[in-house]
């Protein structure tokens, strides 16, 4: 092996490069050049350029999380100002998750087609433009459009950060790395509602979007002058725009129909027709991804076999010239049982936890009469608890494995949700804060460990696709969960108010009853998650990361041998 160097497999392309060919860093920093792994992670630590880049990506991803929750405390005020229903108003939060759910499948394509710098800089331009439109928008649809652009700009940042972390850190250090990043992400829910509530009370809700525009400019400057590239990209890769349209039509139509159900009832054509169209679009989308994955696998195997057989460059070039591209969303990763269990668990947690963005602020402000600032302060301890739990969960994952950490977290989330479901008209307001603290501690011990574990169970060349699938699934879970729980709350509230005799005198009592029932629904979903973790997160993959390292090393040696002669360029990955 002396003199040959160590073969390195790119996380996004699955191709083999030789680190001995890497050129030393020049005195002039070339931000567009790819920073090799042996220069990004040296002697058990990040190098300075890698540390700066990870910090920038973490900050920008933090901005995306901050965007989701900063507006939650201002939502009741916006609903009153535009004279719209809560179901319509919650689109300001749901559109973030829905748009992210559409954008995340593009991550695998974007990271193959464009460099990290190109993706991040473009995203921040779009994010800043959306914030300005929402800030100045005179009507609710224009504000919603600006909010959608914010979501487009921030939607791919978390998967890009995940892929970067997994491409730099060795397996044995990923739990701690993801826990540290997750801790930083949890600061956003801690200060977002508080800051947004204070801004709304002091300067109106539009000041929230002005702040986001300023933050977007800062993030754009940081990315331009400090971010490095870590993975190779291939300019010949093309996007499957038809699949993008199918995902928009499918998931968007389902959400549109579900949202209309509160106003029209499920028997109305405005409800059942969009839902049917959406389901058909989702099914078509899934079938198309499976078909394209099969075609790409066949074409990729032909090139691989030709190379191993010693075929001439002309023959290989002819095979590579075939117009076959990878699927938009590589669903083949779901063949991995552990990854599938982890993805479903994360999706259920997002679905059950979506009450935090709409329902709890409505209870605090509308039912109890507290200010938007107080609403944010009540939620603050829980967000700080999740911040600590994210970091602790990553360390515990490295030591004990995913099963005990995720099981404790899911049970804690269930207990906290049941405790919060006991709220009433005279409940001590800080009881809500205590319950939310317990809930978010549970979320911290579930989300990051189970996501890291599920991605660890994939081959390194499948991490990009796996990240896209799991992030798409959980964003859609949150996007669909919020309107479903809000509609359930408002429907139960109306029935309860009628049962109590109607009138404004019973409105608050009926509303609180609706909030409690929606929390019980959330608890039921959380219980299903506990059962899934208990029976699904097990086996060798649920052990500590140290145990997984030995298995991964064996897989890595096999992978290197398989990929040693793989073609670079037109075939960005080899689908199993």
Coordinates of C-alpha atoms in Angstrom, one line a residue:
X1 CA 0.0 0.0 0.0
X2 CA 3.0 2.3 0.4
X3 CA 3.0 5.0 -2.2
X4 CA -0.5 4.4 -3.3
X5 CA -2.3 6.5 -0.6
X6 CA -5.7 5.7 0.8
X7 CA -8.6 5.5 -1.6
X8 CA -11.4 7.9 -0.6
X9 CA -15.0 7.5 -1.6
X10 CA -16.9 10.7 -2.0
X11 CA -20.1 10.9 0.0
X12 CA -22.1 12.4 -2.7
X13 CA -20.8 10.7 -5.8
X14 CA -19.7 7.2 -4.7
X15 CA -16.6 7.6 -6.8
X16 CA -13.1 6.9 -5.7
X17 CA -10.4 9.5 -5.5
X18 CA -6.8 9.1 -4.4
X19 CA -5.7 11.4 -1.6
X20 CA -2.1 11.4 -2.8
X21 CA -3.2 13.4 -5.8
X22 CA -4.7 16.1 -3.6
X23 CA -2.9 19.4 -4.1
X24 CA -1.7 21.2 -1.0
X25 CA -3.6 24.3 0.0
X26 CA -2.3 27.4 -1.6
X27 CA -1.6 30.6 0.3
X28 CA -4.5 32.1 -1.6
X29 CA -7.7 30.6 -0.4
X30 CA -9.7 29.1 -3.2
X31 CA -13.2 28.8 -1.8
X32 CA -14.5 27.0 -4.8
X33 CA -12.0 24.2 -4.5
X34 CA -13.1 21.0 -2.6
X35 CA -11.4 20.6 0.7
X36 CA -10.2 17.0 1.0
X37 CA -11.3 14.9 3.9
X38 CA -7.7 14.5 5.1
X39 CA -7.4 18.3 5.3
X40 CA -10.8 18.8 6.9
X41 CA -10.4 16.4 9.8
X42 CA -6.9 16.1 11.1
X43 CA -5.7 14.2 14.2
X44 CA -9.2 13.9 15.6
X45 CA -10.1 17.5 15.2
X46 CA -11.6 19.8 12.5
X47 CA -9.2 22.0 10.6
X48 CA -9.8 25.7 10.8
X49 CA -11.4 26.0 7.3
X50 CA -13.7 23.0 8.1
X51 CA -14.6 24.4 11.5
X52 CA -15.5 27.8 10.0
X53 CA -17.6 26.2 7.3
X54 CA -19.4 23.9 9.7
X55 CA -20.1 27.0 11.9
X56 CA -21.5 28.9 9.0
X57 CA -23.7 26.0 7.9
X58 CA -24.9 25.6 11.4
X59 CA -25.8 29.2 11.7
X60 CA -27.7 29.3 8.4
X61 CA -29.6 26.1 9.4
X62 CA -30.3 27.8 12.7
X63 CA -31.8 30.7 10.8
X64 CA -34.1 28.2 9.0
X65 CA -35.3 26.8 12.4
X66 CA -35.6 30.3 13.8
X67 CA -37.8 31.2 10.8
X68 CA -40.2 28.3 11.5
X69 CA -40.9 29.2 15.1
X70 CA -40.3 33.0 15.4
X71 CA -43.8 33.6 13.9
X72 CA -45.6 31.2 16.1
X73 CA -46.2 33.8 18.9
X74 CA -47.3 36.3 16.3
X75 CA -49.9 34.1 14.6
X76 CA -52.9 35.1 16.7
X77 CA -52.2 38.8 16.0
X78 CA -51.9 38.1 12.2
X79 CA -55.2 36.1 12.2
X80 CA -57.0 39.1 13.8
X81 CA -55.4 41.7 11.5
X82 CA -56.2 39.9 8.3
X83 CA -59.6 38.7 9.6
X84 CA -58.9 35.1 8.6
X85 CA -59.6 31.8 10.3
X86 CA -57.0 30.0 12.4
X87 CA -57.0 27.2 9.8
X88 CA -56.1 29.7 7.1
X89 CA -53.5 31.5 9.3
X90 CA -51.7 28.3 10.2
X91 CA -50.6 28.1 6.6
X92 CA -47.9 30.6 7.6
X93 CA -46.3 27.8 9.6
X94 CA -47.5 24.8 7.5
X95 CA -46.1 26.3 4.3
X96 CA -42.6 26.2 5.7
X97 CA -42.8 22.5 6.4
X98 CA -44.7 21.8 3.2
X99 CA -42.2 23.7 1.0
X100 CA -39.3 22.1 2.8
X101 CA -40.9 18.7 2.2
X102 CA -40.9 19.5 -1.5
X103 CA -37.4 21.1 -1.5
X104 CA -35.6 18.3 0.5
X105 CA -36.0 15.7 -2.2
X106 CA -34.1 18.0 -4.4
X107 CA -31.2 17.9 -2.0
X108 CA -29.7 14.7 -3.4
X109 CA -29.8 16.2 -6.9
X110 CA -28.6 19.6 -5.8
X111 CA -25.6 18.3 -3.9
X112 CA -24.7 16.2 -7.0
X113 CA -25.2 19.0 -9.5
X114 CA -23.9 22.1 -7.6
X115 CA -21.3 22.9 -5.1
X116 CA -22.1 23.6 -1.4
X117 CA -21.3 27.2 -1.9
X118 CA -23.5 27.6 -4.9
X119 CA -26.4 26.0 -3.1
X120 CA -26.0 28.0 0.1
X121 CA -25.5 31.4 -1.5
X122 CA -28.4 31.0 -3.9
X123 CA -30.6 29.8 -1.0
X124 CA -29.8 32.8 1.1
X125 CA -30.6 35.2 -1.8
X126 CA -34.0 33.6 -2.1
X127 CA -34.6 33.6 1.6
X128 CA -33.7 37.3 1.9
X129 CA -36.0 38.2 -1.0
X130 CA -38.9 36.2 0.6
X131 CA -38.4 38.0 3.9
X132 CA -38.6 41.4 2.2
X133 CA -41.8 40.5 0.3
X134 CA -43.4 39.2 3.5
X135 CA -42.3 42.3 5.4
X136 CA -43.9 44.7 2.8
X137 CA -46.8 42.5 1.7
X138 CA -50.2 44.3 2.0
X139 CA -52.4 41.2 1.9
X140 CA -52.3 37.8 3.4
X141 CA -51.6 35.9 0.1
X142 CA -48.6 38.1 -0.6
X143 CA -47.2 37.6 2.9
X144 CA -47.8 33.8 2.4
X145 CA -45.9 34.0 -0.9
X146 CA -43.0 35.6 0.8
X147 CA -43.1 33.0 3.5
X148 CA -43.0 30.3 0.8
X149 CA -39.8 31.9 -0.6
X150 CA -38.3 31.8 2.9
X151 CA -39.0 28.1 3.0
X152 CA -37.5 27.5 -0.4
X153 CA -34.3 29.3 0.7
X154 CA -34.0 27.5 4.0
X155 CA -35.5 24.2 3.0
X156 CA -32.3 22.5 1.9
X157 CA -29.9 23.7 4.6
X158 CA -30.4 21.0 7.2
X159 CA -29.8 18.2 4.7
X160 CA -26.8 20.0 3.3
X161 CA -25.4 20.3 6.9
X162 CA -26.1 16.7 7.6
X163 CA -24.3 15.6 4.4
X164 CA -21.3 17.8 5.2
X165 CA -21.0 16.4 8.8
X166 CA -21.3 12.8 7.5
X167 CA -18.7 13.5 4.8
X168 CA -16.1 15.0 7.3
X169 CA -16.5 13.1 10.6
X170 CA -15.6 9.4 11.1
X171 CA -18.4 7.1 12.1
X172 CA -17.3 6.9 15.8
X173 CA -17.6 10.7 16.1
X174 CA -20.8 11.3 14.2
X175 CA -23.1 10.9 17.3
X176 CA -21.3 13.7 19.2
X177 CA -21.0 15.8 16.1
X178 CA -24.7 15.6 15.2
X179 CA -25.6 16.1 18.9
X180 CA -23.5 19.3 19.0
X181 CA -25.1 20.6 15.8
X182 CA -28.5 19.6 17.1
X183 CA -27.9 21.5 20.3
X184 CA -27.2 24.6 18.2
X185 CA -30.3 24.0 16.2
X186 CA -32.4 23.8 19.4
X187 CA -31.4 27.3 20.4
X188 CA -33.6 28.6 17.6
X189 CA -36.9 27.3 19.2
X190 CA -35.6 28.7 22.5
X191 CA -35.3 32.3 21.3
X192 CA -37.6 32.3 18.2
X193 CA -41.0 32.5 20.0
X194 CA -39.7 34.8 22.7
X195 CA -38.0 37.2 20.3
X196 CA -41.0 37.0 17.9
X197 CA -43.5 37.6 20.7
X198 CA -41.5 40.6 22.0
X199 CA -41.2 42.1 18.5
X200 CA -44.9 41.6 17.9
X201 CA -45.9 43.4 21.1
X202 CA -43.3 46.2 20.6
X203 CA -43.3 46.9 16.9
X204 CA -45.9 44.7 15.2
X205 CA -45.6 41.4 13.4
X206 CA -44.0 42.9 10.3
X207 CA -40.8 43.6 12.3
X208 CA -40.3 39.8 12.5
X209 CA -39.8 39.7 8.7
X210 CA -37.6 42.7 8.7
X211 CA -35.3 41.0 11.2
X212 CA -35.3 37.8 9.1
X213 CA -34.3 40.0 6.0
X214 CA -31.3 41.4 8.0
X215 CA -30.3 38.0 9.2
X216 CA -30.5 36.7 5.6
X217 CA -28.1 39.4 4.4
X218 CA -25.6 38.5 7.2
X219 CA -25.9 34.8 6.4
X220 CA -25.3 35.6 2.7
X221 CA -22.1 37.5 3.5
X222 CA -20.8 34.8 5.8
X223 CA -21.4 32.1 3.1
X224 CA -19.7 34.2 0.4
X225 CA -16.5 35.0 2.3
X226 CA -16.1 31.9 4.6
X227 CA -17.7 28.8 3.3
X228 CA -15.7 25.9 1.7
X229 CA -16.8 23.0 -0.5
X230 CA -16.4 19.5 0.8
X231 CA -17.9 17.2 -1.8
X232 CA -17.5 16.8 -5.5
X233 CA -20.3 17.8 -7.9
X234 CA -21.1 16.8 -11.4
X235 CA -22.4 19.5 -13.8
X236 CA -23.9 16.9 -16.2
X237 CA -26.6 15.7 -13.7
X238 CA -30.1 16.9 -14.6
X239 CA -33.1 17.4 -12.5
X240 CA -36.3 15.4 -12.9
X241 CA -38.6 18.4 -13.0
X242 CA -41.7 16.2 -13.7
X243 CA -41.1 14.4 -10.4
X244 CA -40.8 17.8 -8.7
X245 CA -44.2 18.8 -10.2
X246 CA -45.7 15.5 -9.0
X247 CA -44.5 16.1 -5.4
X248 CA -45.9 19.6 -5.4
X249 CA -49.3 18.5 -6.8
X250 CA -49.4 15.5 -4.6
X251 CA -48.5 16.8 -1.2
X252 CA -49.9 20.3 -1.8
X253 CA -53.3 19.0 -2.9
X254 CA -53.6 16.7 0.1
X255 CA -52.9 19.7 2.4
X256 CA -55.3 21.9 0.5
X257 CA -58.1 19.4 0.8
X258 CA -57.5 18.7 4.5
X259 CA -57.4 22.5 5.2
X260 CA -60.7 23.0 3.4
X261 CA -62.4 20.3 5.4
X262 CA -62.9 22.6 8.3
X263 CA -64.8 25.2 6.2
X264 CA -66.7 22.9 3.8
X265 CA -66.9 19.4 5.4
X266 CA -65.4 16.2 3.9
X267 CA -68.4 15.7 1.6
X268 CA -67.7 18.9 -0.4
X269 CA -66.0 18.6 -3.7
X270 CA -63.5 21.3 -2.5
X271 CA -62.3 18.7 0.0
X272 CA -62.4 15.2 -1.4
X273 CA -61.3 16.1 -5.0
X274 CA -58.0 17.7 -4.0
X275 CA -57.3 14.9 -1.6
X276 CA -57.9 12.3 -4.3
X277 CA -55.8 14.2 -6.8
X278 CA -53.1 14.5 -4.2
X279 CA -53.1 10.9 -3.3
X280 CA -52.9 10.0 -7.0
X281 CA -50.0 12.4 -7.4
X282 CA -48.1 10.9 -4.5
X283 CA -48.6 7.4 -5.8
X284 CA -47.4 8.4 -9.3
X285 CA -44.4 10.1 -7.7
X286 CA -43.4 7.0 -5.8
X287 CA -43.9 4.7 -8.7
X288 CA -41.8 7.1 -10.9
X289 CA -39.0 7.1 -8.4
X290 CA -38.9 3.3 -8.2
X291 CA -38.9 3.0 -12.0
X292 CA -36.1 5.6 -12.5
X293 CA -34.1 3.9 -9.8
X294 CA -34.4 0.6 -11.6
X295 CA -33.3 2.1 -14.9
X296 CA -30.4 3.9 -13.3
X297 CA -29.3 0.8 -11.5
X298 CA -29.2 -1.2 -14.7
X299 CA -27.3 1.5 -16.6
X300 CA -24.8 2.0 -13.7
X301 CA -24.1 -1.7 -13.5
X302 CA -23.4 -1.9 -17.2
X303 CA -20.8 0.8 -16.9
X304 CA -19.3 -0.8 -13.8
X305 CA -19.2 -4.3 -15.5
X306 CA -17.6 -2.8 -18.6
X307 CA -14.9 -1.1 -16.6
X308 CA -14.1 -4.3 -14.6
X309 CA -14.0 -6.3 -17.8
X310 CA -11.4 -3.9 -19.3
X311 CA -13.6 -2.5 -22.0
X312 CA -12.2 0.2 -24.3
X313 CA -12.7 3.9 -23.4
X314 CA -14.9 4.2 -26.4
X315 CA -17.3 1.5 -25.2
X316 CA -17.4 2.9 -21.7
X317 CA -18.0 6.4 -23.1
X318 CA -20.9 5.1 -25.2
X319 CA -22.5 3.4 -22.1
X320 CA -22.1 6.6 -20.2
X321 CA -23.7 8.6 -22.9
X322 CA -27.1 7.0 -22.1
X323 CA -29.6 9.6 -20.9
X324 CA -30.3 7.9 -17.6
X325 CA -30.2 10.0 -14.4
X326 CA -30.7 9.0 -10.7
X327 CA -34.2 9.3 -9.3
X328 CA -35.2 12.6 -7.6
X329 CA -35.7 10.7 -4.3
X330 CA -33.9 7.4 -4.0
X331 CA -36.4 5.3 -2.2
X332 CA -34.2 2.2 -2.4
X333 CA -32.7 3.3 1.0
X334 CA -36.0 2.2 2.5
X335 CA -35.0 -1.4 1.9
X336 CA -32.8 -0.9 4.9
X337 CA -35.1 -1.9 7.8
X338 CA -33.3 0.1 10.4
X339 CA -33.3 3.2 8.3
X340 CA -37.1 2.8 7.6
X341 CA -37.8 2.4 11.3
X342 CA -35.8 5.5 12.1
X343 CA -37.5 7.5 9.4
X344 CA -41.0 6.6 10.5
X345 CA -40.1 7.4 14.1
X346 CA -38.8 10.8 13.2
X347 CA -41.9 11.5 11.1
X348 CA -44.3 10.5 13.9
X349 CA -42.4 12.7 16.4
X350 CA -42.8 15.7 14.0
X351 CA -46.5 15.0 13.5
X352 CA -47.2 14.7 17.2
X353 CA -45.1 17.7 18.1
X354 CA -46.6 20.0 15.6
X355 CA -49.0 21.3 18.3
X356 CA -46.2 23.6 19.6
X357 CA -46.3 25.9 16.5
X358 CA -50.0 26.8 16.6
X359 CA -52.2 25.2 19.3
X360 CA -50.2 26.0 22.5
X361 CA -49.7 29.8 21.5
X362 CA -53.4 30.0 20.8
X363 CA -54.2 28.5 24.3
X364 CA -51.8 30.9 26.0
X365 CA -52.9 34.1 24.2
X366 CA -56.5 33.6 23.2
X367 CA -57.8 31.3 25.9
X368 CA -55.7 32.7 28.8
X369 CA -55.3 36.3 27.7
X370 CA -51.5 36.5 28.0
X371 CA -49.3 38.6 25.6
X372 CA -47.3 37.2 22.7
X373 CA -44.1 37.9 24.7
X374 CA -45.4 35.8 27.6
X375 CA -46.3 33.1 25.1
X376 CA -42.7 33.0 24.0
X377 CA -41.4 33.0 27.6
X378 CA -43.6 30.1 28.5
X379 CA -42.1 28.1 25.7
X380 CA -38.5 29.1 26.4
X381 CA -37.5 26.5 29.1
X382 CA -38.7 23.6 26.8
X383 CA -36.6 24.8 23.9
X384 CA -33.6 25.1 26.2
X385 CA -34.3 21.6 27.5
X386 CA -34.3 20.2 24.0
X387 CA -31.1 22.0 23.3
X388 CA -29.4 20.2 26.2
X389 CA -31.1 16.9 25.3
X390 CA -29.9 17.1 21.7
X391 CA -26.3 17.3 22.8
X392 CA -26.6 14.7 25.6
X393 CA -28.5 12.4 23.2
X394 CA -25.6 12.4 20.8
X395 CA -23.1 11.5 23.5
X396 CA -25.4 8.8 24.9
X397 CA -25.9 7.4 21.4
X398 CA -22.1 7.0 21.0
X399 CA -22.0 5.2 24.3
X400 CA -25.2 3.1 24.7
X401 CA -26.7 3.0 21.2
X402 CA -30.0 4.2 19.7
X403 CA -32.4 1.8 21.4
X404 CA -32.2 2.9 25.1
X405 CA -31.8 6.6 24.3
X406 CA -34.7 6.7 21.8
X407 CA -36.9 4.6 24.0
X408 CA -36.4 6.8 27.0
X409 CA -37.0 9.9 24.9
X410 CA -40.2 8.6 23.3
X411 CA -41.6 7.7 26.7
X412 CA -40.7 11.1 28.1
X413 CA -42.4 12.8 25.2
X414 CA -45.5 10.7 25.9
X415 CA -45.6 11.5 29.6
X416 CA -45.1 15.2 28.9
X417 CA -47.9 15.3 26.4
X418 CA -50.3 13.6 28.8
X419 CA -49.4 16.0 31.5
X420 CA -50.1 19.0 29.2
X421 CA -53.4 17.5 28.2
X422 CA -54.6 18.2 31.8
X423 CA -54.6 22.0 31.3
X424 CA -57.7 24.0 32.1
X425 CA -58.9 27.6 32.4
X426 CA -57.2 28.2 35.7
X427 CA -54.1 26.1 35.3
X428 CA -50.9 27.7 36.6
X429 CA -49.3 29.1 33.4
X430 CA -45.9 27.8 34.3
X431 CA -47.3 24.3 34.4
X432 CA -47.6 24.5 30.6
X433 CA -43.9 25.5 30.6
X434 CA -43.0 22.5 32.8
X435 CA -44.9 20.1 30.6
X436 CA -43.4 21.6 27.4
X437 CA -40.0 21.3 29.0
X438 CA -40.6 17.5 29.6
X439 CA -41.9 17.1 26.0
X440 CA -38.9 18.8 24.4
X441 CA -36.5 16.8 26.6
X442 CA -38.1 13.8 25.1
X443 CA -37.9 15.2 21.6
X444 CA -34.2 15.8 22.1
X445 CA -33.5 12.2 23.0
X446 CA -35.6 10.9 20.1
X447 CA -34.9 13.0 17.0
X448 CA -31.2 13.4 16.7
X449 CA -30.2 10.0 18.0
X450 CA -32.7 8.1 15.8
X451 CA -31.8 10.1 12.7
X452 CA -28.0 9.7 13.2
X453 CA -28.5 5.9 13.9
X454 CA -30.7 5.4 10.8
X455 CA -28.2 7.2 8.6
X456 CA -25.3 5.3 10.1
X457 CA -27.0 2.1 9.0
X458 CA -26.6 3.2 5.4
X459 CA -23.5 2.9 3.1
X460 CA -21.6 6.2 2.9
X461 CA -22.7 6.6 -0.8
X462 CA -26.3 6.4 0.3
X463 CA -26.2 9.0 3.0
X464 CA -27.2 11.9 0.7
X465 CA -30.2 9.9 -0.5
X466 CA -31.1 8.8 3.0
X467 CA -30.8 12.3 4.3
X468 CA -33.2 13.5 1.6
X469 CA -35.8 10.8 2.4
X470 CA -35.8 11.1 6.1
X471 CA -35.9 14.9 6.1
X472 CA -38.7 14.9 3.4
X473 CA -40.7 12.5 5.5
X474 CA -40.5 14.3 8.8
X475 CA -41.1 17.7 7.2
X476 CA -44.2 16.4 5.5
X477 CA -45.2 14.8 8.8
X478 CA -45.1 18.2 10.5
X479 CA -46.7 20.0 7.6
X480 CA -49.7 17.6 7.6
X481 CA -49.8 17.2 11.4
X482 CA -50.3 20.9 12.1
X483 CA -53.5 21.4 10.0
X484 CA -54.9 18.1 11.0
X485 CA -54.5 18.8 14.7
X486 CA -55.8 22.4 14.3
X487 CA -58.8 21.2 12.4
X488 CA -59.5 18.5 15.0
X489 CA -59.2 21.2 17.7
X490 CA -61.6 23.6 16.0
X491 CA -64.1 20.9 15.1
X492 CA -64.1 19.6 18.7
X493 CA -64.4 23.2 20.0
X494 CA -67.5 23.8 17.9
X495 CA -69.2 20.6 19.0
X496 CA -68.3 21.3 22.6
X497 CA -69.6 24.9 22.5
X498 CA -72.9 23.6 21.0
X499 CA -73.2 21.0 23.7
X500 CA -72.6 23.7 26.4
X501 CA -75.4 25.8 25.0
X502 CA -73.5 28.1 22.6
X503 CA -72.8 31.8 23.2
X504 CA -69.6 33.7 24.0
X505 CA -69.8 32.6 27.7
X506 CA -68.8 29.1 26.8
X507 CA -66.4 29.9 24.0
X508 CA -63.2 29.8 26.2
X509 CA -64.2 26.6 27.9
X510 CA -65.0 24.9 24.6
X511 CA -61.7 26.2 23.1
X512 CA -59.7 24.8 26.0
X513 CA -61.5 21.5 25.7
X514 CA -60.6 21.4 22.0
X515 CA -56.9 22.1 22.8
X516 CA -57.0 19.2 25.4
X517 CA -58.4 16.8 22.9
X518 CA -55.9 17.7 20.2
X519 CA -53.2 17.0 22.8
X520 CA -54.7 13.6 23.5
X521 CA -54.6 12.9 19.8
X522 CA -50.9 13.9 19.9
X523 CA -50.4 11.6 22.9
X524 CA -51.9 8.7 20.9
X525 CA -49.5 9.2 18.0
X526 CA -46.6 9.4 20.5
X527 CA -47.7 6.1 22.0
X528 CA -47.6 4.5 18.6
X529 CA -44.0 5.9 18.3
X530 CA -43.1 4.3 21.6
X531 CA -44.4 0.9 20.4
X532 CA -42.4 1.3 17.1
X533 CA -39.2 2.1 19.0
X534 CA -39.6 -0.8 21.4
X535 CA -40.1 -3.4 18.7
X536 CA -38.2 -1.8 15.8
X537 CA -35.0 -0.2 17.1
X538 CA -33.1 -3.3 17.9
X539 CA -30.4 -5.6 16.6
X540 CA -26.7 -4.9 16.0
X541 CA -27.5 -1.5 14.5
X542 CA -29.0 -0.4 17.8
X543 CA -25.8 -0.9 19.7
X544 CA -23.2 1.8 20.5
X545 CA -21.4 3.6 17.7
X546 CA -18.2 1.8 18.7
X547 CA -19.8 -1.5 17.8
X548 CA -21.1 -0.1 14.6
X549 CA -17.6 1.1 13.7
X550 CA -16.3 -2.5 13.4
X551 CA -19.2 -3.4 11.1
X552 CA -18.7 -0.2 9.0
X553 CA -15.0 -0.8 8.5
X554 CA -15.8 -4.3 7.0
X555 CA -18.4 -2.7 4.7
X556 CA -16.0 0.1 3.8
X557 CA -13.3 -2.3 2.7
X558 CA -15.8 -4.2 0.5
X559 CA -17.1 -0.9 -0.9
X560 CA -13.6 0.3 -1.8
X561 CA -12.9 -2.8 -3.7
X562 CA -16.2 -2.6 -5.6
X563 CA -15.8 1.1 -6.3
X564 CA -12.0 1.1 -7.0
X565 CA -12.6 1.0 -10.8
X566 CA -15.8 2.9 -10.8
X567 CA -16.3 5.5 -13.4
X568 CA -16.2 9.1 -12.2
X569 CA -18.3 11.9 -13.8
X570 CA -21.5 11.0 -15.5
X571 CA -22.5 8.3 -13.0
X572 CA -22.7 10.1 -9.6
X573 CA -23.7 7.1 -7.5
X574 CA -24.2 3.3 -7.7
X575 CA -27.7 2.3 -6.6
X576 CA -27.9 -1.0 -4.8

